Amino acid sequence: MDLISQEHNIKNPNTTLTTQPSSSSSSPPSSSRYENQKRRDWNTFCQYLRNHRPPLSPPSCSGEHVLEFLRYLDQFGKTKVHHQNCSFFGLLNPPAPCPCPLRQAWSSLDALIGRLRAAYEENGGVPETSPFGSRSVRIFLREVREFQAKSRGVSYKKKRKTVNNKQITQSSSQPPLQPQPQQHQHGQSIMSNYN
């Protein structure tokens, strides 16, 4: 999946968090599809930060800046997400077109955050301070997943594991999470700009 580079083919090698070379720079560069996509995503995110007003650097960005970036990417989405008042809300295969917006699919956003989180750490970022692992980003992704599942009639169920000939879910030992909208400083839910 080529989420960002479809719209932007930005390459700038000067987007690292530190100026010191990392220990992995002595190994030969990997040219896997994942590594190439991760590099493109990182370069695009860094370009987004440079174009931000005021301009930001990766160490100075927060989870809120990551959320702004994800909302910006929504304009390039290809997944139909029905509004709650749409007659096709909850239908997996709607019988006709509707004016509901195209958005980035939850799975694309989740994979993007994973790649950016890895790139952040590879470029000298500390995992504990990564804006891609912030609580607000995790809550946003969970809310997007839940809303898109309802909107599109798709269930994102956990895969089952087989242990000693018994099927169990991966989260069977943990109580289910109760979704609670997080409030911004302006008193609105994180998802309010998404719906």
Tab-separated table of N, CA and C in Angstrom, residues 11-135:
chain	number	residue	atom	x	y	z
A	11	LYS	N	11.411	13.428	-1.418
A	11	LYS	CA	12.585	12.738	-0.906
A	11	LYS	C	13.557	13.778	-0.397
A	12	ASN	N	13.852	13.721	0.898
A	12	ASN	CA	14.786	14.634	1.505
A	12	ASN	C	15.569	13.877	2.560
A	13	PRO	N	16.836	13.556	2.307
A	13	PRO	CA	17.603	12.767	3.265
A	13	PRO	C	17.966	13.536	4.526
A	14	ASN	N	17.710	14.835	4.588
A	14	ASN	CA	18.098	15.639	5.738
A	14	ASN	C	16.966	15.762	6.752
A	15	THR	N	16.255	14.675	7.013
A	15	THR	CA	15.114	14.740	7.916
A	15	THR	C	15.314	13.891	9.158
A	16	THR	N	16.544	13.720	9.616
A	16	THR	CA	16.786	12.905	10.795
A	16	THR	C	16.616	13.726	12.057
A	17	LEU	N	16.358	13.039	13.160
A	17	LEU	CA	16.203	13.706	14.436
A	17	LEU	C	17.543	14.147	15.001
A	18	THR	N	18.600	13.377	14.737
A	18	THR	CA	19.920	13.720	15.238
A	18	THR	C	20.876	13.824	14.067
A	19	THR	N	21.972	14.506	14.298
A	19	THR	CA	22.961	14.647	13.235
A	19	THR	C	24.012	13.563	13.305
A	20	GLN	N	24.028	12.775	14.389
A	20	GLN	CA	24.992	11.703	14.506
A	20	GLN	C	24.500	10.481	13.770
A	21	PRO	N	25.366	9.795	13.037
A	21	PRO	CA	24.916	8.595	12.336
A	21	PRO	C	24.579	7.498	13.332
A	22	SER	N	23.552	6.745	13.045
A	22	SER	CA	23.160	5.660	13.932
A	22	SER	C	24.041	4.451	13.667
A	23	SER	N	23.998	3.491	14.601
A	23	SER	CA	24.831	2.306	14.461
A	23	SER	C	24.402	1.450	13.277
A	24	SER	N	23.144	1.579	12.854
A	24	SER	CA	22.663	0.779	11.734
A	24	SER	C	23.096	1.342	10.384
A	25	SER	N	23.692	2.541	10.368
A	25	SER	CA	24.086	3.137	9.094
A	25	SER	C	25.277	2.408	8.472
A	26	SER	N	25.998	1.615	9.265
A	26	SER	CA	27.124	0.884	8.712
A	26	SER	C	26.689	-0.377	7.978
A	27	SER	N	25.453	-0.823	8.213
A	27	SER	CA	24.957	-2.005	7.514
A	27	SER	C	24.437	-1.602	6.137
A	28	PRO	N	24.401	-2.543	5.203
A	28	PRO	CA	23.928	-2.201	3.861
A	28	PRO	C	22.456	-1.800	3.899
A	29	PRO	N	22.072	-0.814	3.090
A	29	PRO	CA	20.687	-0.363	3.097
A	29	PRO	C	19.746	-1.456	2.585
A	30	SER	N	18.599	-1.540	3.233
A	30	SER	CA	17.600	-2.520	2.826
A	30	SER	C	16.716	-1.905	1.750
A	31	SER	N	16.367	-2.684	0.779
A	31	SER	CA	15.524	-2.156	-0.285
A	31	SER	C	14.182	-2.882	-0.321
A	32	SER	N	13.747	-3.389	0.822
A	32	SER	CA	12.454	-4.063	0.853
A	32	SER	C	11.338	-3.050	0.628
A	33	ARG	N	10.206	-3.542	0.232
A	33	ARG	CA	9.061	-2.669	-0.008
A	33	ARG	C	8.681	-1.912	1.272
A	34	TYR	N	8.715	-2.632	2.410
A	34	TYR	CA	8.393	-2.006	3.697
A	34	TYR	C	9.372	-0.881	4.009
A	35	GLU	N	10.661	-1.133	3.858
A	35	GLU	CA	11.673	-0.118	4.158
A	35	GLU	C	11.524	1.094	3.242
A	36	ASN	N	11.267	0.866	1.977
A	36	ASN	CA	11.059	1.977	1.043
A	36	ASN	C	9.831	2.792	1.416
A	37	GLN	N	8.749	2.114	1.756
A	37	GLN	CA	7.524	2.814	2.146
A	37	GLN	C	7.733	3.586	3.447
A	38	LYS	N	8.439	2.980	4.387
A	38	LYS	CA	8.711	3.643	5.669
A	38	LYS	C	9.521	4.916	5.437
A	39	ARG	N	10.519	4.854	4.563
A	39	ARG	CA	11.330	6.033	4.249
A	39	ARG	C	10.480	7.123	3.586
A	40	ARG	N	9.641	6.724	2.626
A	40	ARG	CA	8.767	7.715	1.965
A	40	ARG	C	7.801	8.347	2.954
A	41	ASP	N	7.210	7.523	3.829
A	41	ASP	CA	6.278	8.048	4.832
A	41	ASP	C	6.983	9.020	5.773
A	42	TRP	N	8.188	8.658	6.213
A	42	TRP	CA	8.939	9.523	7.123
A	42	TRP	C	9.281	10.848	6.439
A	43	ASN	N	9.749	10.787	5.198
A	43	ASN	CA	10.087	12.015	4.467
A	43	ASN	C	8.859	12.893	4.268
A	44	THR	N	7.725	12.283	3.997
A	44	THR	CA	6.495	13.059	3.810
A	44	THR	C	6.056	13.700	5.112
A	45	PHE	N	6.142	12.950	6.219
A	45	PHE	CA	5.776	13.518	7.515
A	45	PHE	C	6.699	14.684	7.865
A	46	CYS	N	7.988	14.530	7.630
A	46	CYS	CA	8.938	15.610	7.912
A	46	CYS	C	8.662	16.828	7.034
A	47	GLN	N	8.292	16.596	5.776
A	47	GLN	CA	7.931	17.707	4.887
A	47	GLN	C	6.679	18.405	5.407
A	48	TYR	N	5.706	17.619	5.884
A	48	TYR	CA	4.489	18.187	6.474
A	48	TYR	C	4.850	19.082	7.662
A	49	LEU	N	5.768	18.628	8.507
A	49	LEU	CA	6.178	19.420	9.663
A	49	LEU	C	6.882	20.706	9.232
A	50	ARG	N	7.714	20.637	8.193
A	50	ARG	CA	8.395	21.845	7.705
A	50	ARG	C	7.395	22.847	7.134
A	51	ASN	N	6.313	22.354	6.525
A	51	ASN	CA	5.304	23.247	5.956
A	51	ASN	C	4.304	23.735	6.996
A	52	HIS	N	4.345	23.191	8.188
A	52	HIS	CA	3.447	23.571	9.280
A	52	HIS	C	3.719	25.017	9.670
A	53	ARG	N	2.703	25.718	10.128
A	53	ARG	CA	2.886	27.083	10.612
A	53	ARG	C	2.655	27.112	12.102
A	54	PRO	N	3.668	27.400	12.917
A	54	PRO	CA	5.076	27.571	12.578
A	54	PRO	C	5.713	26.229	12.241
A	55	PRO	N	6.825	26.254	11.489
A	55	PRO	CA	7.491	24.987	11.143
A	55	PRO	C	7.932	24.232	12.399
A	56	LEU	N	7.884	22.913	12.308
A	56	LEU	CA	8.240	22.055	13.433
A	56	LEU	C	9.332	21.086	13.025
A	57	SER	N	10.022	20.565	14.007
A	57	SER	CA	10.979	19.489	13.773
A	57	SER	C	10.400	18.236	14.425
A	58	PRO	N	10.799	17.052	13.976
A	58	PRO	CA	10.247	15.821	14.574
A	58	PRO	C	10.361	15.749	16.096
A	59	PRO	N	11.481	16.180	16.715
A	59	PRO	CA	11.518	16.089	18.183
A	59	PRO	C	10.534	17.014	18.886
A	60	SER	N	10.104	18.081	18.209
A	60	SER	CA	9.197	19.033	18.853
A	60	SER	C	7.729	18.759	18.562
A	61	CYS	N	7.427	17.754	17.761
A	61	CYS	CA	6.013	17.511	17.450
A	61	CYS	C	5.385	16.635	18.532
A	62	SER	N	4.076	16.723	18.630
A	62	SER	CA	3.330	15.994	19.654
A	62	SER	C	2.304	15.083	18.985
A	63	GLY	N	1.579	14.375	19.807
A	63	GLY	CA	0.506	13.528	19.304
A	63	GLY	C	-0.544	14.332	18.561
A	64	GLU	N	-0.778	15.559	18.988
A	64	GLU	CA	-1.762	16.416	18.308
A	64	GLU	C	-1.313	16.744	16.891
A	65	HIS	N	-0.015	16.930	16.687
A	65	HIS	CA	0.494	17.185	15.339
A	65	HIS	C	0.332	15.943	14.466
A	66	VAL	N	0.511	14.774	15.053
A	66	VAL	CA	0.301	13.521	14.318
A	66	VAL	C	-1.162	13.414	13.909
A	67	LEU	N	-2.079	13.783	14.815
A	67	LEU	CA	-3.514	13.743	14.484
A	67	LEU	C	-3.844	14.718	13.353
A	68	GLU	N	-3.249	15.898	13.377
A	68	GLU	CA	-3.452	16.858	12.281
A	68	GLU	C	-2.997	16.250	10.958
A	69	PHE	N	-1.866	15.571	10.979
A	69	PHE	CA	-1.330	14.926	9.781
A	69	PHE	C	-2.282	13.842	9.274
A	70	LEU	N	-2.818	13.028	10.176
A	70	LEU	CA	-3.752	11.969	9.768
A	70	LEU	C	-5.019	12.568	9.172
A	71	ARG	N	-5.513	13.651	9.752
A	71	ARG	CA	-6.711	14.307	9.206
A	71	ARG	C	-6.420	14.922	7.838
A	72	TYR	N	-5.221	15.462	7.681
A	72	TYR	CA	-4.802	15.997	6.384
A	72	TYR	C	-4.815	14.887	5.327
A	73	LEU	N	-4.331	13.709	5.689
A	73	LEU	CA	-4.272	12.589	4.742
A	73	LEU	C	-5.654	12.089	4.328
A	74	ASP	N	-6.679	12.370	5.137
A	74	ASP	CA	-8.021	11.898	4.807
A	74	ASP	C	-8.485	12.354	3.430
A	75	GLN	N	-8.028	13.517	2.985
A	75	GLN	CA	-8.473	14.017	1.681
A	75	GLN	C	-8.004	13.127	0.533
A	76	PHE	N	-7.022	12.261	0.780
A	76	PHE	CA	-6.519	11.369	-0.260
A	76	PHE	C	-7.071	9.949	-0.115
A	77	GLY	N	-8.030	9.766	0.789
A	77	GLY	CA	-8.571	8.432	1.051
A	77	GLY	C	-9.403	7.888	-0.090
A	78	LYS	N	-9.568	6.557	-0.078
A	78	LYS	CA	-10.334	5.876	-1.122
A	78	LYS	C	-11.407	4.961	-0.536
A	79	THR	N	-11.647	5.071	0.763
A	79	THR	CA	-12.615	4.205	1.437
A	79	THR	C	-13.865	4.998	1.759
A	80	LYS	N	-15.000	4.539	1.264
A	80	LYS	CA	-16.277	5.214	1.523
A	80	LYS	C	-16.672	4.997	2.984
A	81	VAL	N	-16.875	6.095	3.698
A	81	VAL	CA	-17.291	6.028	5.101
A	81	VAL	C	-18.621	6.761	5.198
A	82	HIS	N	-19.689	5.996	5.450
A	82	HIS	CA	-21.050	6.552	5.470
A	82	HIS	C	-21.316	7.332	6.749
A	83	HIS	N	-22.044	8.456	6.598
A	83	HIS	CA	-22.513	9.219	7.755
A	83	HIS	C	-23.611	8.427	8.445
A	84	GLN	N	-23.853	8.742	9.702
A	84	GLN	CA	-24.873	8.011	10.444
A	84	GLN	C	-26.274	8.222	9.867
A	85	ASN	N	-26.514	9.342	9.211
A	85	ASN	CA	-27.837	9.584	8.635
A	85	ASN	C	-27.960	9.095	7.191
A	86	CYS	N	-26.926	8.469	6.660
A	86	CYS	CA	-26.964	7.909	5.305
A	86	CYS	C	-27.781	6.614	5.325
A	87	SER	N	-28.592	6.408	4.299
A	87	SER	CA	-29.413	5.192	4.251
A	87	SER	C	-28.574	3.930	4.086
A	88	PHE	N	-27.301	4.075	3.694
A	88	PHE	CA	-26.424	2.917	3.521
A	88	PHE	C	-25.513	2.685	4.724
A	89	PHE	N	-25.723	3.455	5.800
A	89	PHE	CA	-24.902	3.297	7.002
A	89	PHE	C	-25.015	1.861	7.506
A	90	GLY	N	-23.879	1.205	7.662
A	90	GLY	CA	-23.846	-0.160	8.175
A	90	GLY	C	-23.943	-1.245	7.122
A	91	LEU	N	-24.107	-0.863	5.852
A	91	LEU	CA	-24.186	-1.867	4.781
A	91	LEU	C	-22.800	-2.130	4.212
A	92	LEU	N	-22.454	-3.395	4.092
A	92	LEU	CA	-21.150	-3.775	3.569
A	92	LEU	C	-21.019	-3.452	2.081
A	93	ASN	N	-22.063	-3.747	1.315
A	93	ASN	CA	-22.063	-3.482	-0.128
A	93	ASN	C	-23.286	-2.650	-0.495
A	94	PRO	N	-23.184	-1.312	-0.435
A	94	PRO	CA	-24.336	-0.464	-0.761
A	94	PRO	C	-24.789	-0.679	-2.202
A	95	PRO	N	-26.098	-0.666	-2.446
A	95	PRO	CA	-26.616	-0.927	-3.789
A	95	PRO	C	-26.487	0.242	-4.759
A	96	ALA	N	-26.187	1.438	-4.242
A	96	ALA	CA	-26.113	2.614	-5.114
A	96	ALA	C	-25.082	3.592	-4.546
A	97	PRO	N	-24.653	4.560	-5.364
A	97	PRO	CA	-23.708	5.568	-4.863
A	97	PRO	C	-24.378	6.509	-3.856
A	98	CYS	N	-23.570	7.127	-3.040
A	98	CYS	CA	-24.070	8.129	-2.102
A	98	CYS	C	-23.012	9.224	-1.965
A	99	PRO	N	-23.389	10.381	-1.411
A	99	PRO	CA	-22.444	11.500	-1.324
A	99	PRO	C	-21.503	11.444	-0.125
A	100	CYS	N	-21.485	10.349	0.602
A	100	CYS	CA	-20.611	10.260	1.778
A	100	CYS	C	-19.143	10.354	1.360
A	101	PRO	N	-18.304	10.864	2.259
A	101	PRO	CA	-16.904	11.133	1.894
A	101	PRO	C	-16.044	9.882	1.781
A	102	LEU	N	-14.970	10.028	1.036
A	102	LEU	CA	-13.928	9.006	0.982
A	102	LEU	C	-12.891	9.367	2.040
A	103	ARG	N	-12.474	8.374	2.788
A	103	ARG	CA	-11.510	8.571	3.876
A	103	ARG	C	-10.385	7.550	3.762
A	104	GLN	N	-9.358	7.754	4.558
A	104	GLN	CA	-8.320	6.735	4.696
A	104	GLN	C	-8.905	5.589	5.513
A	105	ALA	N	-8.667	4.383	5.092
A	105	ALA	CA	-9.129	3.218	5.834
A	105	ALA	C	-8.346	3.104	7.133
A	106	TRP	N	-9.018	2.592	8.169
A	106	TRP	CA	-8.367	2.426	9.461
A	106	TRP	C	-7.096	1.592	9.324
A	107	SER	N	-7.159	0.514	8.569
A	107	SER	CA	-5.989	-0.363	8.449
A	107	SER	C	-4.805	0.372	7.821
A	108	SER	N	-5.076	1.288	6.898
A	108	SER	CA	-4.005	2.078	6.282
A	108	SER	C	-3.387	3.038	7.295
A	109	LEU	N	-4.242	3.677	8.088
A	109	LEU	CA	-3.741	4.599	9.108
A	109	LEU	C	-2.938	3.863	10.168
A	110	ASP	N	-3.431	2.701	10.569
A	110	ASP	CA	-2.746	1.903	11.584
A	110	ASP	C	-1.365	1.468	11.083
A	111	ALA	N	-1.289	1.011	9.847
A	111	ALA	CA	-0.007	0.598	9.273
A	111	ALA	C	0.930	1.801	9.128
A	112	LEU	N	0.392	2.943	8.722
A	112	LEU	CA	1.192	4.157	8.588
A	112	LEU	C	1.810	4.555	9.923
A	113	ILE	N	1.014	4.549	10.980
A	113	ILE	CA	1.523	4.909	12.305
A	113	ILE	C	2.615	3.940	12.737
A	114	GLY	N	2.446	2.672	12.440
A	114	GLY	CA	3.481	1.695	12.765
A	114	GLY	C	4.789	1.985	12.049
A	115	ARG	N	4.705	2.323	10.766
A	115	ARG	CA	5.920	2.640	9.999
A	115	ARG	C	6.570	3.927	10.501
A	116	LEU	N	5.745	4.947	10.789
A	116	LEU	CA	6.294	6.217	11.274
A	116	LEU	C	6.914	6.058	12.661
A	117	ARG	N	6.302	5.235	13.478
A	117	ARG	CA	6.857	4.991	14.816
A	117	ARG	C	8.232	4.331	14.707
A	118	ALA	N	8.354	3.358	13.816
A	118	ALA	CA	9.646	2.690	13.603
A	118	ALA	C	10.668	3.665	13.027
A	119	ALA	N	10.260	4.481	12.078
A	119	ALA	CA	11.178	5.454	11.467
A	119	ALA	C	11.633	6.488	12.488
A	120	TYR	N	10.734	6.908	13.362
A	120	TYR	CA	11.071	7.875	14.414
A	120	TYR	C	12.202	7.331	15.280
A	121	GLU	N	12.078	6.085	15.679
A	121	GLU	CA	13.094	5.459	16.525
A	121	GLU	C	14.396	5.241	15.760
A	122	GLU	N	14.313	4.862	14.495
A	122	GLU	CA	15.511	4.667	13.683
A	122	GLU	C	16.279	5.965	13.454
A	123	ASN	N	15.565	7.078	13.513
A	123	ASN	CA	16.189	8.378	13.295
A	123	ASN	C	16.544	9.073	14.597
A	124	GLY	N	16.686	8.309	15.660
A	124	GLY	CA	17.182	8.852	16.920
A	124	GLY	C	16.143	9.222	17.944
A	125	GLY	N	14.871	9.013	17.656
A	125	GLY	CA	13.830	9.336	18.614
A	125	GLY	C	13.758	8.307	19.732
A	126	VAL	N	13.403	8.761	20.901
A	126	VAL	CA	13.266	7.879	22.059
A	126	VAL	C	11.865	7.270	22.034
A	127	PRO	N	11.759	5.931	22.105
A	127	PRO	CA	10.435	5.293	22.021
A	127	PRO	C	9.430	5.822	23.043
A	128	GLU	N	9.898	6.144	24.248
A	128	GLU	CA	8.985	6.613	25.302
A	128	GLU	C	8.392	7.979	25.002
A	129	THR	N	9.047	8.765	24.152
A	129	THR	CA	8.533	10.100	23.830
A	129	THR	C	7.992	10.191	22.409
A	130	SER	N	7.830	9.052	21.755
A	130	SER	CA	7.348	9.050	20.377
A	130	SER	C	5.925	9.599	20.298
A	131	PRO	N	5.704	10.622	19.462
A	131	PRO	CA	4.344	11.146	19.318
A	131	PRO	C	3.419	10.138	18.646
A	132	PHE	N	3.976	9.150	17.952
A	132	PHE	CA	3.166	8.161	17.243
A	132	PHE	C	2.599	7.112	18.188
A	133	GLY	N	3.156	7.024	19.385
A	133	GLY	CA	2.648	6.092	20.382
A	133	GLY	C	1.872	6.786	21.472
A	134	SER	N	1.544	8.062	21.275
A	134	SER	CA	0.850	8.819	22.319
A	134	SER	C	-0.573	8.305	22.523
A	135	ARG	N	-1.082	8.584	23.682
A	135	ARG	CA	-2.432	8.139	24.047
A	135	ARG	C	-3.471	8.688	23.072
